[in-house]
Coordinates of C-alpha atoms in Angstrom, one line a residue:
M1 CA 0.0 0.0 0.0
K2 CA 2.9 2.3 0.9
S3 CA 4.7 1.7 -2.4
K4 CA 1.5 2.3 -4.3
N5 CA 1.1 5.7 -2.6
I6 CA 4.7 6.6 -3.5
F7 CA 4.0 5.5 -7.1
L8 CA 1.0 7.8 -7.3
V9 CA 3.0 10.7 -5.9
M10 CA 5.6 10.2 -8.5
I11 CA 3.0 10.2 -11.3
G12 CA 1.5 13.4 -9.9
V13 CA 4.9 15.1 -9.8
F14 CA 5.5 14.0 -13.4
L15 CA 2.2 15.3 -14.6
L16 CA 2.7 18.6 -12.8
T17 CA 6.1 18.9 -14.5
V18 CA 4.7 18.2 -17.9
L19 CA 1.7 20.5 -17.4
G20 CA 4.0 23.2 -16.1
A21 CA 6.2 22.9 -19.2
C22 CA 3.1 23.0 -21.5
G23 CA 1.9 26.1 -19.6
G24 CA 5.2 27.8 -20.2
D25 CA 5.0 27.1 -23.9
N26 CA 1.5 28.5 -23.9
E27 CA 2.7 31.6 -22.0
S28 CA 5.4 32.1 -24.6
S29 CA 3.0 31.6 -27.4
N30 CA 0.4 33.9 -25.9
A31 CA 3.0 36.6 -25.2
Q32 CA 4.1 36.4 -28.9
G33 CA 0.5 36.5 -30.1
A34 CA -0.2 39.5 -27.9
W35 CA 2.8 41.4 -29.1
K36 CA 2.0 40.8 -32.7
E37 CA -1.6 41.9 -32.2
N38 CA -0.5 45.0 -30.4
A39 CA 2.1 45.7 -33.1
N40 CA -0.7 46.0 -35.6
L41 CA 1.7 45.3 -38.5
D42 CA -1.2 45.4 -41.0
A43 CA -2.3 48.9 -40.1
E44 CA -2.1 51.7 -42.6
E45 CA -0.3 54.5 -40.7
S46 CA 1.2 57.7 -42.1
M47 CA 4.9 58.5 -41.4
D48 CA 3.7 61.6 -39.4
D49 CA 1.5 59.5 -37.2
L50 CA 4.2 56.9 -36.6
Y51 CA 6.6 59.7 -35.7
E52 CA 4.3 61.0 -33.0
K53 CA 4.0 57.5 -31.5
A54 CA 7.7 56.7 -31.9
K55 CA 8.6 59.7 -29.7
E56 CA 7.4 57.8 -26.7
E57 CA 9.6 54.8 -27.4
G58 CA 13.2 53.9 -26.6
E59 CA 16.3 53.8 -28.9
L60 CA 15.8 52.1 -32.2
V61 CA 18.5 49.6 -33.0
V62 CA 19.0 48.4 -36.6
Y63 CA 21.1 45.3 -37.7
A64 CA 22.3 45.7 -41.3
Q65 CA 24.7 44.2 -43.7
S66 CA 25.7 47.2 -45.7
S67 CA 27.2 50.6 -45.1
A68 CA 24.3 52.1 -47.2
T69 CA 22.0 51.5 -44.2
E70 CA 24.4 53.5 -42.0
Q71 CA 24.0 56.4 -44.3
T72 CA 20.2 56.0 -44.2
V73 CA 20.3 56.2 -40.4
N74 CA 22.1 59.6 -40.7
S75 CA 19.3 61.0 -42.9
F76 CA 16.7 59.4 -40.6
K77 CA 18.2 61.2 -37.6
E78 CA 18.0 64.5 -39.5
E79 CA 14.3 64.0 -40.5
Y80 CA 13.2 62.6 -37.1
P81 CA 15.5 64.2 -34.4
D82 CA 13.3 63.1 -31.5
I83 CA 14.1 59.4 -32.2
N84 CA 17.4 57.9 -31.0
V85 CA 18.7 55.3 -33.5
S86 CA 21.8 53.3 -34.0
V87 CA 23.0 50.7 -36.5
T88 CA 25.2 47.7 -36.0
K89 CA 26.8 46.2 -39.1
V90 CA 26.5 42.4 -39.2
S91 CA 27.4 39.9 -41.9
S92 CA 24.6 37.7 -43.3
V93 CA 25.9 34.5 -41.6
D94 CA 26.5 36.3 -38.2
M95 CA 23.1 37.9 -38.5
L96 CA 21.4 34.6 -38.6
E97 CA 23.2 33.3 -35.5
K98 CA 22.9 36.6 -33.6
I99 CA 19.2 36.9 -34.0
R100 CA 18.6 33.2 -33.2
L101 CA 20.7 33.3 -30.0
E102 CA 19.1 36.6 -28.8
N103 CA 15.7 35.1 -29.4
E104 CA 16.5 31.9 -27.5
G105 CA 18.0 34.0 -24.7
D106 CA 15.0 36.4 -24.6
V107 CA 17.3 39.3 -25.4
Q108 CA 15.9 42.2 -27.5
G109 CA 19.1 43.1 -29.3
A110 CA 17.6 45.0 -32.2
D111 CA 14.3 46.2 -33.7
V112 CA 14.9 46.1 -37.4
V113 CA 17.0 43.9 -39.7
V114 CA 18.1 44.9 -43.2
G115 CA 19.9 42.5 -45.5
K116 CA 19.8 39.6 -48.0
D117 CA 18.4 36.2 -47.3
S118 CA 21.4 34.2 -48.7
N119 CA 20.7 30.4 -49.0
G120 CA 17.2 30.9 -47.6
F121 CA 18.2 30.6 -43.9
W122 CA 16.4 33.9 -42.9
K123 CA 13.1 32.8 -44.3
N124 CA 13.3 29.2 -43.1
E125 CA 14.9 29.6 -39.7
L126 CA 13.9 33.2 -38.7
L127 CA 10.8 34.2 -40.5
D128 CA 9.0 30.9 -40.4
N129 CA 9.8 30.5 -36.7
H130 CA 8.4 34.0 -36.0
M131 CA 11.7 35.6 -35.0
L132 CA 11.3 38.1 -37.8
H133 CA 8.0 39.6 -39.1
S134 CA 7.0 41.2 -42.5
Y135 CA 5.8 44.7 -42.6
H136 CA 4.1 45.7 -45.8
P137 CA 2.3 49.1 -45.7
N138 CA 0.0 49.1 -48.7
H139 CA 0.9 52.5 -50.0
I140 CA 4.5 51.2 -50.6
A141 CA 3.7 47.5 -51.4
D142 CA 1.2 48.6 -54.1
N143 CA 4.1 50.2 -56.0
L144 CA 6.4 47.1 -55.9
I145 CA 7.4 45.5 -59.2
S146 CA 6.2 41.9 -59.6
P147 CA 7.2 39.5 -58.2
Y148 CA 8.6 41.7 -55.3
D149 CA 5.1 42.5 -54.2
Q150 CA 4.9 38.8 -53.1
Y151 CA 8.1 38.8 -51.1
K152 CA 8.4 38.3 -47.4
G153 CA 9.8 41.4 -45.6
L154 CA 9.7 44.7 -47.5
P155 CA 12.1 44.4 -50.5
I156 CA 14.2 47.6 -50.8
I157 CA 16.7 46.9 -53.6
T158 CA 18.0 43.9 -55.6
E159 CA 21.3 43.1 -57.3
V160 CA 22.5 40.2 -59.5
I161 CA 25.5 38.0 -59.6
T162 CA 26.5 38.1 -63.2
V163 CA 29.4 38.4 -65.7
M164 CA 31.3 41.7 -66.0
Y165 CA 34.1 42.6 -68.4
N166 CA 36.8 45.2 -69.0
S167 CA 35.1 47.8 -71.2
D168 CA 38.5 49.4 -72.3
A169 CA 39.5 46.1 -74.0
N170 CA 36.0 45.2 -75.3
D171 CA 33.6 47.4 -77.1
N172 CA 30.9 44.8 -76.8
P173 CA 30.3 41.9 -74.3
P174 CA 32.9 39.1 -75.1
I175 CA 30.5 36.3 -74.3
E176 CA 26.9 35.4 -75.2
S177 CA 26.2 32.3 -73.1
W178 CA 27.2 31.2 -69.6
W179 CA 28.7 28.1 -71.3
D180 CA 31.2 30.2 -73.1
L181 CA 33.1 30.5 -69.8
T182 CA 33.8 26.7 -69.9
T183 CA 35.6 26.8 -73.3
P184 CA 39.4 26.8 -73.9
E185 CA 39.2 30.4 -74.9
W186 CA 38.4 31.4 -71.3
Q187 CA 40.6 28.9 -69.6
G188 CA 42.4 30.7 -66.7
R189 CA 40.7 33.9 -67.6
V190 CA 37.6 33.8 -65.4
T191 CA 37.9 35.1 -61.8
M192 CA 35.5 35.2 -58.9
K193 CA 35.3 35.0 -55.2
N194 CA 35.6 31.5 -53.8
P195 CA 32.0 30.2 -54.0
L196 CA 32.4 28.3 -50.7
E197 CA 32.7 31.7 -49.1
A198 CA 30.1 33.5 -51.2
A199 CA 26.5 32.6 -50.5
D200 CA 25.2 34.8 -53.3
I201 CA 27.3 32.9 -55.9
Q202 CA 26.0 29.7 -54.4
D203 CA 22.4 30.9 -54.9
L204 CA 23.3 31.6 -58.6
F205 CA 24.7 28.0 -59.0
L206 CA 21.6 26.6 -57.2
T207 CA 19.3 28.5 -59.5
M208 CA 21.2 27.0 -62.5
I209 CA 20.8 23.5 -61.0
Q210 CA 17.1 24.1 -60.3
H211 CA 16.7 25.2 -64.0
S212 CA 19.0 22.5 -65.4
D213 CA 16.6 21.9 -68.3
E214 CA 17.2 25.5 -69.5
M215 CA 21.0 25.1 -69.0
E216 CA 20.9 22.0 -71.1
A217 CA 18.9 23.5 -73.9
D218 CA 21.2 26.5 -73.9
Y219 CA 24.3 24.3 -74.2
E220 CA 22.8 22.5 -77.3
E221 CA 21.8 25.9 -78.8
T222 CA 25.3 27.3 -78.2
F223 CA 27.4 24.4 -79.4
G224 CA 25.0 22.5 -81.7
E225 CA 25.5 19.2 -79.9
K226 CA 23.9 17.3 -77.1
L227 CA 25.3 17.8 -73.6
E228 CA 27.2 14.9 -72.1
L229 CA 27.3 14.7 -68.3
N230 CA 30.7 13.8 -66.8
G231 CA 29.5 12.1 -63.6
T232 CA 27.3 15.0 -62.6
E233 CA 23.6 15.0 -61.7
N234 CA 22.3 17.5 -64.3
A235 CA 23.3 20.3 -66.6
G236 CA 23.5 22.8 -63.7
Y237 CA 26.0 20.8 -61.8
E238 CA 27.8 20.1 -65.1
F239 CA 28.2 23.8 -65.8
V240 CA 29.6 24.4 -62.3
K241 CA 32.1 21.5 -62.7
R242 CA 33.3 22.6 -66.1
L243 CA 33.6 26.2 -65.0
L244 CA 35.7 25.3 -62.0
D245 CA 37.8 22.8 -64.0
N246 CA 38.6 25.5 -66.5
D247 CA 41.3 26.9 -64.2
V248 CA 39.0 29.6 -62.8
V249 CA 40.9 32.1 -60.6
L250 CA 39.4 32.2 -57.1
M251 CA 39.9 35.3 -54.9
S252 CA 39.2 36.2 -51.4
S253 CA 36.7 39.0 -52.2
M254 CA 34.5 40.2 -55.0
G255 CA 36.1 43.6 -54.8
D256 CA 39.5 42.1 -55.5
S257 CA 38.2 40.1 -58.4
V258 CA 36.5 43.1 -60.0
D259 CA 39.6 45.2 -59.5
A260 CA 41.8 42.5 -61.2
V261 CA 39.6 42.7 -64.3
A262 CA 39.4 46.5 -64.3
S263 CA 43.2 47.0 -63.9
S264 CA 44.3 44.4 -66.5
T265 CA 46.4 45.8 -69.3
S266 CA 46.3 42.5 -71.3
S267 CA 44.8 42.6 -74.8
E268 CA 42.8 39.6 -73.6
P269 CA 41.9 40.5 -70.0
P270 CA 40.0 38.2 -67.6
I271 CA 36.3 38.3 -67.0
V272 CA 34.7 38.3 -63.6
I273 CA 31.6 36.8 -62.0
A274 CA 30.5 39.2 -59.3
S275 CA 27.7 41.3 -58.0
S276 CA 26.2 44.1 -60.2
V277 CA 26.5 46.4 -57.1
K278 CA 30.2 46.8 -58.1
L279 CA 29.1 48.9 -61.0
R280 CA 28.8 51.8 -58.6
D281 CA 32.6 52.0 -58.9
V282 CA 32.3 52.8 -62.6
E283 CA 30.7 56.1 -61.6
S284 CA 32.6 56.8 -58.4
D285 CA 36.1 55.6 -59.4
G286 CA 35.9 55.5 -63.2
L287 CA 36.5 51.7 -63.4
P288 CA 36.3 50.3 -67.0
I289 CA 33.8 47.7 -66.0
Q290 CA 30.4 46.7 -67.6
M291 CA 28.0 43.9 -67.1
V292 CA 26.9 41.4 -69.7
H293 CA 23.2 42.3 -69.6
D294 CA 22.1 39.9 -72.3
I295 CA 23.4 36.4 -71.7
T296 CA 21.7 33.0 -72.2
P297 CA 19.8 31.2 -70.9
K298 CA 19.2 34.0 -68.3
V299 CA 21.3 37.0 -67.1
S300 CA 21.2 35.8 -63.5
V301 CA 19.0 35.6 -60.4
P302 CA 18.3 38.6 -58.1
G303 CA 19.6 38.8 -54.6
T304 CA 17.2 41.0 -52.7
T305 CA 17.8 43.2 -49.7
S306 CA 14.7 43.4 -47.5
A307 CA 13.7 45.0 -44.2
F308 CA 12.1 43.0 -41.4
I309 CA 10.8 43.8 -37.9
I310 CA 12.4 41.7 -35.1
D311 CA 9.9 39.8 -32.9
G312 CA 9.0 41.4 -29.6
T313 CA 10.4 44.9 -30.3
P314 CA 9.0 47.5 -27.9
N315 CA 9.8 50.2 -30.4
V316 CA 7.5 49.0 -33.1
N317 CA 6.4 52.4 -34.3
S318 CA 10.0 53.5 -34.7
A319 CA 10.7 50.3 -36.6
K320 CA 7.7 50.9 -39.0
L321 CA 8.8 54.4 -39.6
F322 CA 12.4 53.5 -40.3
I323 CA 11.3 50.8 -42.8
Q324 CA 9.1 53.2 -44.6
W325 CA 12.0 55.7 -44.6
I326 CA 14.6 53.3 -46.0
A327 CA 12.1 52.2 -48.7
G328 CA 11.9 55.8 -50.0
G329 CA 8.8 57.0 -48.1
D330 CA 5.3 57.5 -49.4
D331 CA 6.2 58.4 -53.0
G332 CA 9.7 56.9 -53.4
T333 CA 11.4 60.3 -53.3
G334 CA 12.5 60.2 -49.6
A335 CA 16.1 60.6 -48.8
G336 CA 16.2 57.2 -47.0
F337 CA 16.6 55.4 -50.3
T338 CA 19.3 57.7 -51.7
P339 CA 22.3 55.6 -50.4
F340 CA 20.9 52.6 -52.2
N341 CA 20.3 54.4 -55.5
N342 CA 23.4 53.4 -57.4
P343 CA 24.3 51.7 -60.7
G344 CA 23.9 48.0 -60.3
T345 CA 21.4 48.2 -57.4
F346 CA 17.9 48.0 -58.7
S347 CA 14.9 49.5 -57.0
T348 CA 12.0 47.1 -56.4
R349 CA 9.6 50.1 -56.6
E350 CA 8.2 51.2 -60.0
D351 CA 7.8 54.8 -58.7
I352 CA 11.5 55.2 -58.0
E353 CA 13.4 56.5 -61.0
Q354 CA 17.0 55.3 -61.7
D355 CA 18.8 57.0 -64.5
F356 CA 21.8 54.8 -65.2
V357 CA 23.4 53.2 -68.3
V358 CA 22.6 49.7 -66.9
P359 CA 19.2 48.4 -68.1
G360 CA 16.4 48.6 -65.6
L361 CA 15.2 45.7 -63.5
E362 CA 12.2 44.9 -65.7
Q363 CA 14.5 44.8 -68.8
L364 CA 16.8 42.1 -67.5
D365 CA 15.9 38.5 -68.2
L366 CA 16.2 36.9 -64.8
W367 CA 15.3 33.8 -63.0
E368 CA 13.2 34.2 -59.9
E369 CA 14.6 33.7 -56.4
D370 CA 13.5 30.5 -54.7
V371 CA 14.9 30.7 -51.1
D372 CA 13.2 27.5 -50.1
Y373 CA 15.0 25.6 -52.9
Y374 CA 18.3 27.2 -51.8
Y375 CA 17.7 26.2 -48.2
Q376 CA 16.8 22.6 -49.1
N377 CA 19.7 22.0 -51.5
V378 CA 22.7 24.2 -50.4
N379 CA 24.4 21.5 -48.4
E380 CA 24.5 19.2 -51.4
L381 CA 26.0 22.0 -53.5
R382 CA 28.6 22.8 -50.8
D383 CA 29.6 19.1 -50.7
F384 CA 29.9 19.2 -54.5
L385 CA 32.1 22.3 -54.4
I386 CA 34.4 20.9 -51.8
Q387 CA 34.9 17.8 -54.0
T388 CA 35.4 19.8 -57.2
L389 CA 37.6 22.7 -56.0

């Protein structure tokens, strides 16, 4: 009888422990639900109204990948002097871990995050797990170019990883197809950042793998013969293998690889695979660099910089106001977008004018981003790169 009572007590303790744990989860879930309801992220609020509410909040902290966001913070301070705001520059990989650890530790490190979702980790590990939230005010979202009006977060600008060449040595683009880079003519004359250290180049390769049927058709159109796979899974992987096997020159940074092409004095200079954002140096530093804006089967895939609100922020009105500011404000003319308005960075808004030599975003033949595909397949690509390099 005595042992039976002890047994019942043990069961009671176990049940209380389980129920207590469940109650904790419910408390956390309820708190998150209450914050999101109070945050009212679907509300249509003017920037003037948000400013009045934001004056009652604390310091706004922004995590960002680029120095352009730091410049936007400066103009934001001038326009809204009663809001204290600071920015911390964080890399894409570090950003993921930083936000995740702060969320697990119940630490409110920042209110807004601005950057690119390389390899789909932000969407799949932060957004889907409610560590980040989208904020889409309709008066801005209604002016987004398709398909950016369907994106998570508020897309600010996009760029592309594509081919650029020395414009002093070439009056016209020296290639027409991505497959040209795998030919003997370009052996040892293609440079890029090591793809194992460049998530955006990985996303380009993953897009080619996803659209391997288009890569295969383009090979046959370019060379007039059927593509033979050399131990690879499909035409996308075959392209990556042939490119790397063609004595591609790998460098530690995109800036170095672009500079190597721009500074070449050879009559047959190298060509570079890099971000179109480097075209800003054409205007600022006079670099002789142009992008191949018409290459088969597609020019590239976008890499989009978006703004998100971090879960639980007590400064939600300041966060909303800053996101509207960085997106260009009500009509796209706001100074918050100015630091991003450069050659090679393409506005996602149709009401923002960009007067550069580079073709506009809607004129480029691009694949669409698929961050879920990247997330599901990036480890396989990395294994392949390690074996191939």
